[in-house]
PDB file of C-alpha atoms in Angstrom:
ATOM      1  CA  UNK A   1       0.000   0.000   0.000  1.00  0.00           C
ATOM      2  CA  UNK A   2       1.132   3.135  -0.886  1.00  0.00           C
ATOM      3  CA  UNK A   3       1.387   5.746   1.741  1.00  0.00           C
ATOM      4  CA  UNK A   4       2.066   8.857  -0.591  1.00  0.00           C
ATOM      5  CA  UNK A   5       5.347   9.612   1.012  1.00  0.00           C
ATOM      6  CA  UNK A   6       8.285   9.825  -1.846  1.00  0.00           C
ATOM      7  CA  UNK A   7       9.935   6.610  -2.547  1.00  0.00           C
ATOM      8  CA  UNK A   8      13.605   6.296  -1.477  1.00  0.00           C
ATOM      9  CA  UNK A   9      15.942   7.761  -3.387  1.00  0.00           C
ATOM     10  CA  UNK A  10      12.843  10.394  -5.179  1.00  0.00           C
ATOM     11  CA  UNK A  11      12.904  14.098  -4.149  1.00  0.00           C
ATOM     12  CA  UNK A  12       9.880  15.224  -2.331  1.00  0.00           C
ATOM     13  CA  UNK A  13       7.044  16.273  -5.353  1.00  0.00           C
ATOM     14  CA  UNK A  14       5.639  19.819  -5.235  1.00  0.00           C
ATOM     15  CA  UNK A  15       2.455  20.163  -7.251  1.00  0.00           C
ATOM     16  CA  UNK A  16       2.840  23.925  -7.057  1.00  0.00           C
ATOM     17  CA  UNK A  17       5.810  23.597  -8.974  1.00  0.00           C
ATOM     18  CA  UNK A  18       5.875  23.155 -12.274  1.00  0.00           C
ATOM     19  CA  UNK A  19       8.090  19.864 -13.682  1.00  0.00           C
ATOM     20  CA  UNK A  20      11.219  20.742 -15.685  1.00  0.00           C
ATOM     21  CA  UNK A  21      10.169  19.393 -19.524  1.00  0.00           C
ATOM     22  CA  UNK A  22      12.892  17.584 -20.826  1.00  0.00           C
ATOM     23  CA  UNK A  23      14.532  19.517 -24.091  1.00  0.00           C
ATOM     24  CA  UNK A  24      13.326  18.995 -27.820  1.00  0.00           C
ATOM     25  CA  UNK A  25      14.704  16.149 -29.694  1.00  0.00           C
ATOM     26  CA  UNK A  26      17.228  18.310 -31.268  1.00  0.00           C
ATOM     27  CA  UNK A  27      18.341  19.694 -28.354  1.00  0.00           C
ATOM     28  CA  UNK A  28      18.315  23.191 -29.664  1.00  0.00           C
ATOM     29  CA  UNK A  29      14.416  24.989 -28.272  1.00  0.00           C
ATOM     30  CA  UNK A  30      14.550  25.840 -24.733  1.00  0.00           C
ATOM     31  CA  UNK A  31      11.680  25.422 -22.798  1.00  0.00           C
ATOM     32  CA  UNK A  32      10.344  28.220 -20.689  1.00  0.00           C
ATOM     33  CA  UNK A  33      12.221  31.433 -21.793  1.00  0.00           C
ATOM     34  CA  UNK A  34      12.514  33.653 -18.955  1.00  0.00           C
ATOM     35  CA  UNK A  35      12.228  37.451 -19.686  1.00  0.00           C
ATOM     36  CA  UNK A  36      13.649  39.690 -16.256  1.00  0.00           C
ATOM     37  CA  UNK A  37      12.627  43.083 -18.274  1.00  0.00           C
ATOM     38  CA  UNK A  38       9.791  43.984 -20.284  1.00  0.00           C
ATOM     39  CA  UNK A  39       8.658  47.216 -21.747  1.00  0.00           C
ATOM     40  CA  UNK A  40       4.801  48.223 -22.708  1.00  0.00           C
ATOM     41  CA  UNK A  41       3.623  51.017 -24.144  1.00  0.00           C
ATOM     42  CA  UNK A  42       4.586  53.576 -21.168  1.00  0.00           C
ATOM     43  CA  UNK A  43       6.065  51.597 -18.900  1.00  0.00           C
ATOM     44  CA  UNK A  44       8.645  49.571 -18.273  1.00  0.00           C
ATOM     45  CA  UNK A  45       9.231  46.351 -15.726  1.00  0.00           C
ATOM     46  CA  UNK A  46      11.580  44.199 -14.462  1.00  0.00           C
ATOM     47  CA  UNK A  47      13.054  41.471 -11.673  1.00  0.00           C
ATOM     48  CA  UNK A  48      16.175  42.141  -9.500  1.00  0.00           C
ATOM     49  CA  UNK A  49      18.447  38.962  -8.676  1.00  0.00           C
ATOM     50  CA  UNK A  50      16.349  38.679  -5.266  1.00  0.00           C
ATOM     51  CA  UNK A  51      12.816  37.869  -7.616  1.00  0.00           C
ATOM     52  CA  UNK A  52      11.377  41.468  -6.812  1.00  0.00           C
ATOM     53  CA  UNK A  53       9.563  43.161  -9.552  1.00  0.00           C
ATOM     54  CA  UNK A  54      10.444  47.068 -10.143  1.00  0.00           C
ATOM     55  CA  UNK A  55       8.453  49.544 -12.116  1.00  0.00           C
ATOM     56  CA  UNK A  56       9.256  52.659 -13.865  1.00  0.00           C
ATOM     57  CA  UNK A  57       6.809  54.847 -16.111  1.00  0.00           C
ATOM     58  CA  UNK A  58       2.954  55.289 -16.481  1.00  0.00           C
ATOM     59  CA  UNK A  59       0.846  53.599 -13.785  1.00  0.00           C
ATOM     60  CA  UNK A  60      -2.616  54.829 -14.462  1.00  0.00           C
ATOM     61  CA  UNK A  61      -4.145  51.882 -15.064  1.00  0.00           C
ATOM     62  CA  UNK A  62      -3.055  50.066 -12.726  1.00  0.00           C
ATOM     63  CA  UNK A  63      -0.075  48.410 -14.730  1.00  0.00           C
ATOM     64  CA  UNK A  64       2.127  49.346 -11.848  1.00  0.00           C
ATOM     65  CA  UNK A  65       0.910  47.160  -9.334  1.00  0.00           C
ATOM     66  CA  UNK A  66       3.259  44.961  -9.291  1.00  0.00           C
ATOM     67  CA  UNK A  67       6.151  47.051  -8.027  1.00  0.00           C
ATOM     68  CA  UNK A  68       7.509  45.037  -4.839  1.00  0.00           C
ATOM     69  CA  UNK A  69       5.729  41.593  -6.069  1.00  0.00           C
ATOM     70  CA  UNK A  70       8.608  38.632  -5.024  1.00  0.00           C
ATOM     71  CA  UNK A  71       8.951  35.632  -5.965  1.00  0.00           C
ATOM     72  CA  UNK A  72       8.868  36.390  -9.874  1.00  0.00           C
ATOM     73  CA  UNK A  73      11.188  34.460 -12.240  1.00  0.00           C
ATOM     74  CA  UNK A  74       9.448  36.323 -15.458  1.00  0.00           C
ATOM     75  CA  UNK A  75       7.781  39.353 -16.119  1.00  0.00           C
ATOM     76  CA  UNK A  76       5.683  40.844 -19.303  1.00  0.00           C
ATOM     77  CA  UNK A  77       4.129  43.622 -20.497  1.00  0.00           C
ATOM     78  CA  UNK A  78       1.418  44.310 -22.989  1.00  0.00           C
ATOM     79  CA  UNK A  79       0.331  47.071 -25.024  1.00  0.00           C
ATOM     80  CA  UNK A  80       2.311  47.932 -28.032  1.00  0.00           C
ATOM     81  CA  UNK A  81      -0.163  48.843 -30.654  1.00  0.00           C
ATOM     82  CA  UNK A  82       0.445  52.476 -31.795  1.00  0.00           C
ATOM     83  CA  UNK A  83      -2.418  54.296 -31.568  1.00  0.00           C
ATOM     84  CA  UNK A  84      -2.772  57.927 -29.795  1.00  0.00           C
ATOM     85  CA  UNK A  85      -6.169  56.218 -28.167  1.00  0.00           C
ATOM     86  CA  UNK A  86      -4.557  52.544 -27.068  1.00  0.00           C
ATOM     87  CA  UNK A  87      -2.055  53.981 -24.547  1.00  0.00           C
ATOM     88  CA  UNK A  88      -3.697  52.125 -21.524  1.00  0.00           C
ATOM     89  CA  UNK A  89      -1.389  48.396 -20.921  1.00  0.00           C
ATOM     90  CA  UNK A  90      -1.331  45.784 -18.562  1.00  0.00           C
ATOM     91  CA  UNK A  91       1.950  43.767 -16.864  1.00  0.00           C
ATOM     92  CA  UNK A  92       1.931  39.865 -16.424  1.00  0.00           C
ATOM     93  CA  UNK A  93       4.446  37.954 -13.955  1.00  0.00           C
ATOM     94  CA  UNK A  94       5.278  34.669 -13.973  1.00  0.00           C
ATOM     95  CA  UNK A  95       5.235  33.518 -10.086  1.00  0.00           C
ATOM     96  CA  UNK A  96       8.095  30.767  -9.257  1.00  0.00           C
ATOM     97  CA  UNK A  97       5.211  28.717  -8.225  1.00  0.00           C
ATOM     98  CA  UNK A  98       4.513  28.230 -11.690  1.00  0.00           C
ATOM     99  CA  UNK A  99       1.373  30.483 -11.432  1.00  0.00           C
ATOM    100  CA  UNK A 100       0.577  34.125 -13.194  1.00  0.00           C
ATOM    101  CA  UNK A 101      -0.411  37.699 -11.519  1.00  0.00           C
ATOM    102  CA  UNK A 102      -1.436  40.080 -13.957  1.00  0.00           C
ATOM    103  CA  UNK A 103      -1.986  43.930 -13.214  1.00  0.00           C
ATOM    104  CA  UNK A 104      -3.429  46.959 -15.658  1.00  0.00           C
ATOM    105  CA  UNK A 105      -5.880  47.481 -18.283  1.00  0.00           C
ATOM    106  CA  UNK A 106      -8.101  44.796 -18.147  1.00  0.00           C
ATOM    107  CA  UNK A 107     -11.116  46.017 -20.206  1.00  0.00           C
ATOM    108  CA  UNK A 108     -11.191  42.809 -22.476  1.00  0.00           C
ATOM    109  CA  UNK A 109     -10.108  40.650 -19.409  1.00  0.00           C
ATOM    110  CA  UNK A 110      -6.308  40.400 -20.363  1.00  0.00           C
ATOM    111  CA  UNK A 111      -5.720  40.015 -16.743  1.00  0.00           C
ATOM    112  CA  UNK A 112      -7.730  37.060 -15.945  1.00  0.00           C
ATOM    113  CA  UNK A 113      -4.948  34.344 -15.075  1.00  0.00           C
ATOM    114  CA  UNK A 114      -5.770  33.946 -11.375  1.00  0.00           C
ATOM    115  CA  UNK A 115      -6.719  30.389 -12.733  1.00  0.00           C
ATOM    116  CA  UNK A 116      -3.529  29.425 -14.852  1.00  0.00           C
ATOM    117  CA  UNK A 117      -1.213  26.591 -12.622  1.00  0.00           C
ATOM    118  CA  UNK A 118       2.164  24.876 -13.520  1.00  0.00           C
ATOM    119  CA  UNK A 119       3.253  27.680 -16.367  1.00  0.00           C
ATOM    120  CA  UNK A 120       6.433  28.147 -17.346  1.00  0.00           C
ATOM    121  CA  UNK A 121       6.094  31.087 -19.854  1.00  0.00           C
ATOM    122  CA  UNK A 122       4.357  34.179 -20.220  1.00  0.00           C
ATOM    123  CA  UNK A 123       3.722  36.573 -22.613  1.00  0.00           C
ATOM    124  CA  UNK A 124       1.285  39.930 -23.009  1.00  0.00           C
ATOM    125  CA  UNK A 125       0.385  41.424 -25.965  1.00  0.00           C
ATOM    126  CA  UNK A 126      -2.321  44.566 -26.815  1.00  0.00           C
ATOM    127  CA  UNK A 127      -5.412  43.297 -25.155  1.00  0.00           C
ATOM    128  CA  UNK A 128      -4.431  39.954 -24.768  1.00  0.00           C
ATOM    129  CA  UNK A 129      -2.091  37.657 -22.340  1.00  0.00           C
ATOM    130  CA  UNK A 130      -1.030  33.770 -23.496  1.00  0.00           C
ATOM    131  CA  UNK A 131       0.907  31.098 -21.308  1.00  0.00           C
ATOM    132  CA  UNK A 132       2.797  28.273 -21.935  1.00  0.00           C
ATOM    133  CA  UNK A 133       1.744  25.335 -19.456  1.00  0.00           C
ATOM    134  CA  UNK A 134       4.781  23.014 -18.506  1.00  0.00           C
ATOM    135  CA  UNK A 135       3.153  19.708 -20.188  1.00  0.00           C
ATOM    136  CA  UNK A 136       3.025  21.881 -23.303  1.00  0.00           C
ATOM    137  CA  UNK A 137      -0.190  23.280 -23.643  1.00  0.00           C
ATOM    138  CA  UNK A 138      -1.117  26.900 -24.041  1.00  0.00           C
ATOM    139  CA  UNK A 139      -3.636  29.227 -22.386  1.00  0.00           C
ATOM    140  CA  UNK A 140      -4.939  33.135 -23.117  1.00  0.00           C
ATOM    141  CA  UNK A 141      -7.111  35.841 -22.104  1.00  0.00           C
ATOM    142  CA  UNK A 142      -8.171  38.810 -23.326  1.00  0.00           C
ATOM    143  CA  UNK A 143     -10.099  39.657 -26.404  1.00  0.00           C
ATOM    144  CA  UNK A 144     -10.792  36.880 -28.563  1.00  0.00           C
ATOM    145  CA  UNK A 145     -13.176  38.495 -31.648  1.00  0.00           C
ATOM    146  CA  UNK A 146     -10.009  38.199 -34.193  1.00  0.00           C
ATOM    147  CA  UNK A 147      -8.506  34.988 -32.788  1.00  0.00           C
ATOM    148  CA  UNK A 148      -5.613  35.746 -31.442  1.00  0.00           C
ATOM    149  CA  UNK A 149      -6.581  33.602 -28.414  1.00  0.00           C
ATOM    150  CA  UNK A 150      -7.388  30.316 -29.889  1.00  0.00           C
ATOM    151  CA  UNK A 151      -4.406  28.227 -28.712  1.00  0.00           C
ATOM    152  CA  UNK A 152      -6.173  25.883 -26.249  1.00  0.00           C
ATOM    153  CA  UNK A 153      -5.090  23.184 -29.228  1.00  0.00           C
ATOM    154  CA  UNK A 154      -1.578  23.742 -29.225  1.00  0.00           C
ATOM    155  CA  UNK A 155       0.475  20.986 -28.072  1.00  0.00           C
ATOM    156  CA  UNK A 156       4.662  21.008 -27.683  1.00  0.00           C
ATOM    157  CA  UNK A 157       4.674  24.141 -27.021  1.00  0.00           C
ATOM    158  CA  UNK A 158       8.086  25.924 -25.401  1.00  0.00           C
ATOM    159  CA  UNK A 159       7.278  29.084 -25.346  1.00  0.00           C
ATOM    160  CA  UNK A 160       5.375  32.008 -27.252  1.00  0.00           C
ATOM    161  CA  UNK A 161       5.448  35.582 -28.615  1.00  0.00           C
ATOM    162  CA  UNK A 162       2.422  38.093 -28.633  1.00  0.00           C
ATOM    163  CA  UNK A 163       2.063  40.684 -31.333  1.00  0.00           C
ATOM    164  CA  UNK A 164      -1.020  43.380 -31.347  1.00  0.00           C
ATOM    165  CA  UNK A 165      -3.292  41.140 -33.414  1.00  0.00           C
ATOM    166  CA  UNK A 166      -1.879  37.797 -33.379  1.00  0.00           C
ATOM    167  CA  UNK A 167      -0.316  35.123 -31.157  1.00  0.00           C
ATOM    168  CA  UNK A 168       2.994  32.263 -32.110  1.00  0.00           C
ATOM    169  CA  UNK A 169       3.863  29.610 -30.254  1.00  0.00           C
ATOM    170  CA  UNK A 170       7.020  27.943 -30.650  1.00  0.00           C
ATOM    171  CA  UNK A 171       7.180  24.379 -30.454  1.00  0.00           C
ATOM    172  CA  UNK A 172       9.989  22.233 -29.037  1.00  0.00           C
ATOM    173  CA  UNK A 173      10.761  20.658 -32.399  1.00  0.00           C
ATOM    174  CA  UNK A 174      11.573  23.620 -33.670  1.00  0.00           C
ATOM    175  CA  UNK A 175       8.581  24.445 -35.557  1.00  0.00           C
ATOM    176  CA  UNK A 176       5.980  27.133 -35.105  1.00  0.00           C
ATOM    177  CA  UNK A 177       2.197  27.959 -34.905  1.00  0.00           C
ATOM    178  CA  UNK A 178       0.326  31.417 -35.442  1.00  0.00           C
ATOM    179  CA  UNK A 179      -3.078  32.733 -34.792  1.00  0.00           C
ATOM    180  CA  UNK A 180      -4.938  35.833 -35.277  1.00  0.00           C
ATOM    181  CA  UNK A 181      -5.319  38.355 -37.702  1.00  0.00           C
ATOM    182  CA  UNK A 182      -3.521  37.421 -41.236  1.00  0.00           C
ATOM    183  CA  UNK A 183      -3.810  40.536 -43.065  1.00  0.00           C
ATOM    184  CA  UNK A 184      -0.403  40.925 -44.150  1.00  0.00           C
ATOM    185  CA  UNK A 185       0.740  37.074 -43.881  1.00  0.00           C
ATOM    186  CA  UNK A 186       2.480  37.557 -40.011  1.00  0.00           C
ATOM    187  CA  UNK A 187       0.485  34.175 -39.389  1.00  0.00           C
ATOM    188  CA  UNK A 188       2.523  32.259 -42.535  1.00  0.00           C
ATOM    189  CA  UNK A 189       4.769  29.926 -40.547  1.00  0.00           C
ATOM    190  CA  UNK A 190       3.806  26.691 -40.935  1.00  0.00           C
ATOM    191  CA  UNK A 191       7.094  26.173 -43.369  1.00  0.00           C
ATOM    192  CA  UNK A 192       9.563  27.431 -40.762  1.00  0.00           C
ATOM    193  CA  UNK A 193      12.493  24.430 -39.549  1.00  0.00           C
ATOM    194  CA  UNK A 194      14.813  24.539 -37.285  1.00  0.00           C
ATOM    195  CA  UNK A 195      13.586  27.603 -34.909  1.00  0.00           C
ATOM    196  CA  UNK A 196      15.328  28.465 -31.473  1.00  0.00           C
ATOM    197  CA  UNK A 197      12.830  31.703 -30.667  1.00  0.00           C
ATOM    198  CA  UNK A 198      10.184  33.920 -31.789  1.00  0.00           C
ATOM    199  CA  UNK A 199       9.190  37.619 -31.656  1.00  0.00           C
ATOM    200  CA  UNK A 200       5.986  39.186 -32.611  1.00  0.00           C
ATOM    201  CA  UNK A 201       5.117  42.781 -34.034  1.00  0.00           C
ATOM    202  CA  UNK A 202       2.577  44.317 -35.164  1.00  0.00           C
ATOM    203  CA  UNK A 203       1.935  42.992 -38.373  1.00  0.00           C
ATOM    204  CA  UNK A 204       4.581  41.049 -38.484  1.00  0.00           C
ATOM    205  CA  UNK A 205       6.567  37.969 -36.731  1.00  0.00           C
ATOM    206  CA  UNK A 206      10.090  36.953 -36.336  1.00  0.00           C
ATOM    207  CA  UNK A 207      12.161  34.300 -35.965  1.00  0.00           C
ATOM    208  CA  UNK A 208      15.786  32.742 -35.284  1.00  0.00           C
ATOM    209  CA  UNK A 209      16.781  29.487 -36.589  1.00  0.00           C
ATOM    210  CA  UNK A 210      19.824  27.302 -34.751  1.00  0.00           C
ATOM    211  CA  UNK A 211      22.374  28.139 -37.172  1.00  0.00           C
ATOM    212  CA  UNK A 212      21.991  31.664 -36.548  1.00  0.00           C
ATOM    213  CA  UNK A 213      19.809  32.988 -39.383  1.00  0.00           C
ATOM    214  CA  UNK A 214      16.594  35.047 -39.217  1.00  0.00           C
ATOM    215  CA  UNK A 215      13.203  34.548 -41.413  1.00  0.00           C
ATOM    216  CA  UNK A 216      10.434  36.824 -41.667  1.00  0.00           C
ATOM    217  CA  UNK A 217       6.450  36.427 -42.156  1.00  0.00           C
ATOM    218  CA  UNK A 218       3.962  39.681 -42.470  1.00  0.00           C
ATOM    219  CA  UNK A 219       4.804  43.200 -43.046  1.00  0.00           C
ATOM    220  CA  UNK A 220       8.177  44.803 -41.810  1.00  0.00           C
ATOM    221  CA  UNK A 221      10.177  47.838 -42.174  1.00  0.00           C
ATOM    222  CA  UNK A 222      11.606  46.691 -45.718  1.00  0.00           C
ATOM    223  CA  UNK A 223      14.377  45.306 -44.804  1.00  0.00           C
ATOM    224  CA  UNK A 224      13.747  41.820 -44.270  1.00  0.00           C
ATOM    225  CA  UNK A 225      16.109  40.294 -47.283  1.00  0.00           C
ATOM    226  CA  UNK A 226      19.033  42.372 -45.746  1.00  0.00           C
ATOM    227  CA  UNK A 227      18.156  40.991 -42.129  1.00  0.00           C
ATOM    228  CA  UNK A 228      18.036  37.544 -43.276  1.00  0.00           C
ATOM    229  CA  UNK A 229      21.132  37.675 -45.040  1.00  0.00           C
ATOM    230  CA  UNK A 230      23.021  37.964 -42.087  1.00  0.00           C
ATOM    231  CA  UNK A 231      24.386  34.462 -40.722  1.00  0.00           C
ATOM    232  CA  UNK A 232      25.452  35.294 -36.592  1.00  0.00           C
ATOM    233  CA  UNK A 233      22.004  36.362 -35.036  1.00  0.00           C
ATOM    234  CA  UNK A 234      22.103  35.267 -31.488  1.00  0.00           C
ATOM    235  CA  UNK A 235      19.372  37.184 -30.191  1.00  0.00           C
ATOM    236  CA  UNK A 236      16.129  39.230 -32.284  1.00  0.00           C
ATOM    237  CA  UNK A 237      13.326  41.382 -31.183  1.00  0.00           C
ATOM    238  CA  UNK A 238      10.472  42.396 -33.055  1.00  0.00           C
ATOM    239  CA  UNK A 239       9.002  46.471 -32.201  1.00  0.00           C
ATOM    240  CA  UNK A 240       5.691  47.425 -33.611  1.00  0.00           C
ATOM    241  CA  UNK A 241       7.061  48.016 -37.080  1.00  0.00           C
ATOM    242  CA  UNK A 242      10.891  47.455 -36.966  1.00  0.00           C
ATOM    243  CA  UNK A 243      13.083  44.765 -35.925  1.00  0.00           C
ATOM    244  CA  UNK A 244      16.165  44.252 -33.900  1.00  0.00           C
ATOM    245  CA  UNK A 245      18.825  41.477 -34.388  1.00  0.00           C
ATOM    246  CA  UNK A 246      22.352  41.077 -32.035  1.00  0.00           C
ATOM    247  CA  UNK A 247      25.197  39.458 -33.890  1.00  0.00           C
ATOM    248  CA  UNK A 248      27.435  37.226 -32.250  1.00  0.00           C
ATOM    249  CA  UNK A 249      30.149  39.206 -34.000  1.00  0.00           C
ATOM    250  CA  UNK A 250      29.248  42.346 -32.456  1.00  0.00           C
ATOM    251  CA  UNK A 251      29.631  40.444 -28.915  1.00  0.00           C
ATOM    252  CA  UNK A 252      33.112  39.390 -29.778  1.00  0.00           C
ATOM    253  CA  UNK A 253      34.589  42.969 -30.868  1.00  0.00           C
ATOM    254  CA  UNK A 254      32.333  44.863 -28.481  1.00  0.00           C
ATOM    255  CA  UNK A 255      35.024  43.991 -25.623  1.00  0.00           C
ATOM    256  CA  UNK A 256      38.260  44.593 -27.420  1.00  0.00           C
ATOM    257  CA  UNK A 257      36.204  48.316 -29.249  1.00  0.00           C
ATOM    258  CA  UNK A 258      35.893  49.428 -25.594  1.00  0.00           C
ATOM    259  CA  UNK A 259      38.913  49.165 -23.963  1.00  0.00           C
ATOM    260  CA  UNK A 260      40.396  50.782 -27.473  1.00  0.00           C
ATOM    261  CA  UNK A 261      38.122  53.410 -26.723  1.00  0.00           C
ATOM    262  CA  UNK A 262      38.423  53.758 -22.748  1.00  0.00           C
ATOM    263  CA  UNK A 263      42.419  54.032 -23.386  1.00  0.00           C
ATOM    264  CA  UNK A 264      42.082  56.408 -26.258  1.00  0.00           C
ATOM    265  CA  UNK A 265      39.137  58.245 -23.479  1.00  0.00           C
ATOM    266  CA  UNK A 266      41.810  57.980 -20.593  1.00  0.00           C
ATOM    267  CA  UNK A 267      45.248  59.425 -22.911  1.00  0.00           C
ATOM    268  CA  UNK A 268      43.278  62.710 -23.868  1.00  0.00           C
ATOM    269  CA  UNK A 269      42.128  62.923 -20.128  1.00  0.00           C
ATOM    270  CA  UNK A 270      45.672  63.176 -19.435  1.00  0.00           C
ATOM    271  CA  UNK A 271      46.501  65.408 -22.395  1.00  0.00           C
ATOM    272  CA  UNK A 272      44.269  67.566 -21.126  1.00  0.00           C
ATOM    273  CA  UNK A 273      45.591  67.917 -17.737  1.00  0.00           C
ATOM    274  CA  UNK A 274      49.104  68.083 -18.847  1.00  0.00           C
ATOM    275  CA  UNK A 275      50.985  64.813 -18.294  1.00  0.00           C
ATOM    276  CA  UNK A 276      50.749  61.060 -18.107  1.00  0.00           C
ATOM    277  CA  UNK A 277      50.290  58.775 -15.359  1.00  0.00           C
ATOM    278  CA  UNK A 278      52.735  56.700 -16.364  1.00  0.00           C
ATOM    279  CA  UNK A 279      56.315  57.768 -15.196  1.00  0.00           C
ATOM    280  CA  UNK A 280      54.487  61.017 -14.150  1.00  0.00           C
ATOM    281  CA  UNK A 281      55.576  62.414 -17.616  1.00  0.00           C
ATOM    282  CA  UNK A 282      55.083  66.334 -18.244  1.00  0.00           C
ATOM    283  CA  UNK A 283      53.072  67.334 -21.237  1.00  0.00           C
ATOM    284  CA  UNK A 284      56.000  69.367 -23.373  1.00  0.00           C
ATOM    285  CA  UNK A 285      53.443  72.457 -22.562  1.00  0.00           C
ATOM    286  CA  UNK A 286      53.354  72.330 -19.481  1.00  0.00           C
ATOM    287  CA  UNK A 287      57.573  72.644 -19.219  1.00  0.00           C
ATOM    288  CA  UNK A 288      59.456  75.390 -17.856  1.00  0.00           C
TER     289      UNK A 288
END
């Protein structure tokens, strides 16, 4: 008879918690992205390294409610459409519990995740807030007239992206789902391979395949063929209508640009001031 008590040898099971999901079969998607900043339309959020949540910016609606919330490993905020009358956002934070608190405009019920357990992902878009459920399923609230919430069928799912009018969900093979509005093809993604992550604009959506290359779907700033030329993404972000990639190449001359620069910074200091640290040199002006 079983007396519920862990077995020997098995660590104590919290069903608060939600269970780590093992990685894809290609070893490449990782499960659960964790975001410790976010930035909405006037705000802006994050999590210190103690799990506190800080806030900055507009707090009219309420999307400021979560300043001084612990025990966050994620945090999210929504509202990025552009128009003068759309201002208004909301904030999302993933607990460590696995569950969701969500603060803000909540006029189409964006906020309602009081019921969402064992998540592992988070994500807020304009009027609308999806999670990613650690056995792979997703869940959303908000406004759901252009379908943009209709992801209750997803399955695999590692984590997901929010744009103002449609949702993607990545999967842990590497391949991706959209929903929502279509207008300018930001839903056409069924053909994508080989994905890592995935970013979602306005009318458009992003993403970043494991050998370091970037594909586009939707409507853009025009400059998708030059994006996707480039071969060392590590990292891409999609804004209402631009996007933003980091090249690993960047990363490895940033260091050595700097300290080129803070020397260079440092000599004309001492120029300035008439001599050199070094061996207390004179500047030849400053002779007698």
């Amino acid at each position: 008879m079983d007396s519920g008590r862990p077995h020997q040898g098995e660590a104590p099971q919290d069903d608060r918690r939600p269970p780590a999901r093992p990685a894809d079969r290609l070893g490449r998607v990782e499960v659960g992205v964790r975001h410790l900043v976010a930035a909405g339309a006037r705000h802006s959020v994050g999590v210190d390294d103690g799990g506190r949540v800080v806030h900055a910016g507009a707090a009219s609606s309420g999307e400021g409610l979560v300043d001084g919330l612990t025990g966050i490993v994620s945090v999210a905020a929504g509202s990025v459409h552009l128009e003068a009358n759309t201002g208004r956002s909301h904030t999302v934070a993933l607990r460590v519990d696995g569950t969701a608190v969500a603060t803000g405009w909540d006029a189409h019920g964006q906020c309602d995740v009081n019921s969402w357990t064992r998540l592992v992902a988070v994500a807020a878009g304009w009027r609308r807030t999806v999670g990613v459920r650690a056995d792979g399923r997703a869940v959303a609230s908000g406004r759901r007239t252009d379908g943009a919430c209709d992801v209750e069928i997803w399955r695999d799912v590692a984590d997901a992206a929010r744009g103002d009018w449609h949702t993607v969900g990545l999967r842990d093979d590497g391949t991706v789902l959209a929903v929502g509005n279509d207008s300018r093809g930001q839903c056409e993604v069924a053909e994508w391979q080989g994905i890592v992550s995935v970013s979602a604009g306005s009318l458009h959506t992003v993403g970043l395949t494991a050998a370091g290359r970037i594909v586009f779907a939707g409507a853009c700033c025009g400059a998708e063929e030059e994006m996707a030329a480039q071969g060392d993404v590590v990292s891409v972000a999609a804004g209402s209508h631009h996007t933003v990639a980091l090249r690993s190449a960047l990363l490895r001359q940033s260091p050595r640009r700097w300290r080129r620069r803070r020397r260079s910074v440092r000599r004309r200091r001492m120029d300035r001031r008439g001599g050199h640290r070094r061996g207390r040199r004179t500047h030849p002006r400053s002779r007698r």
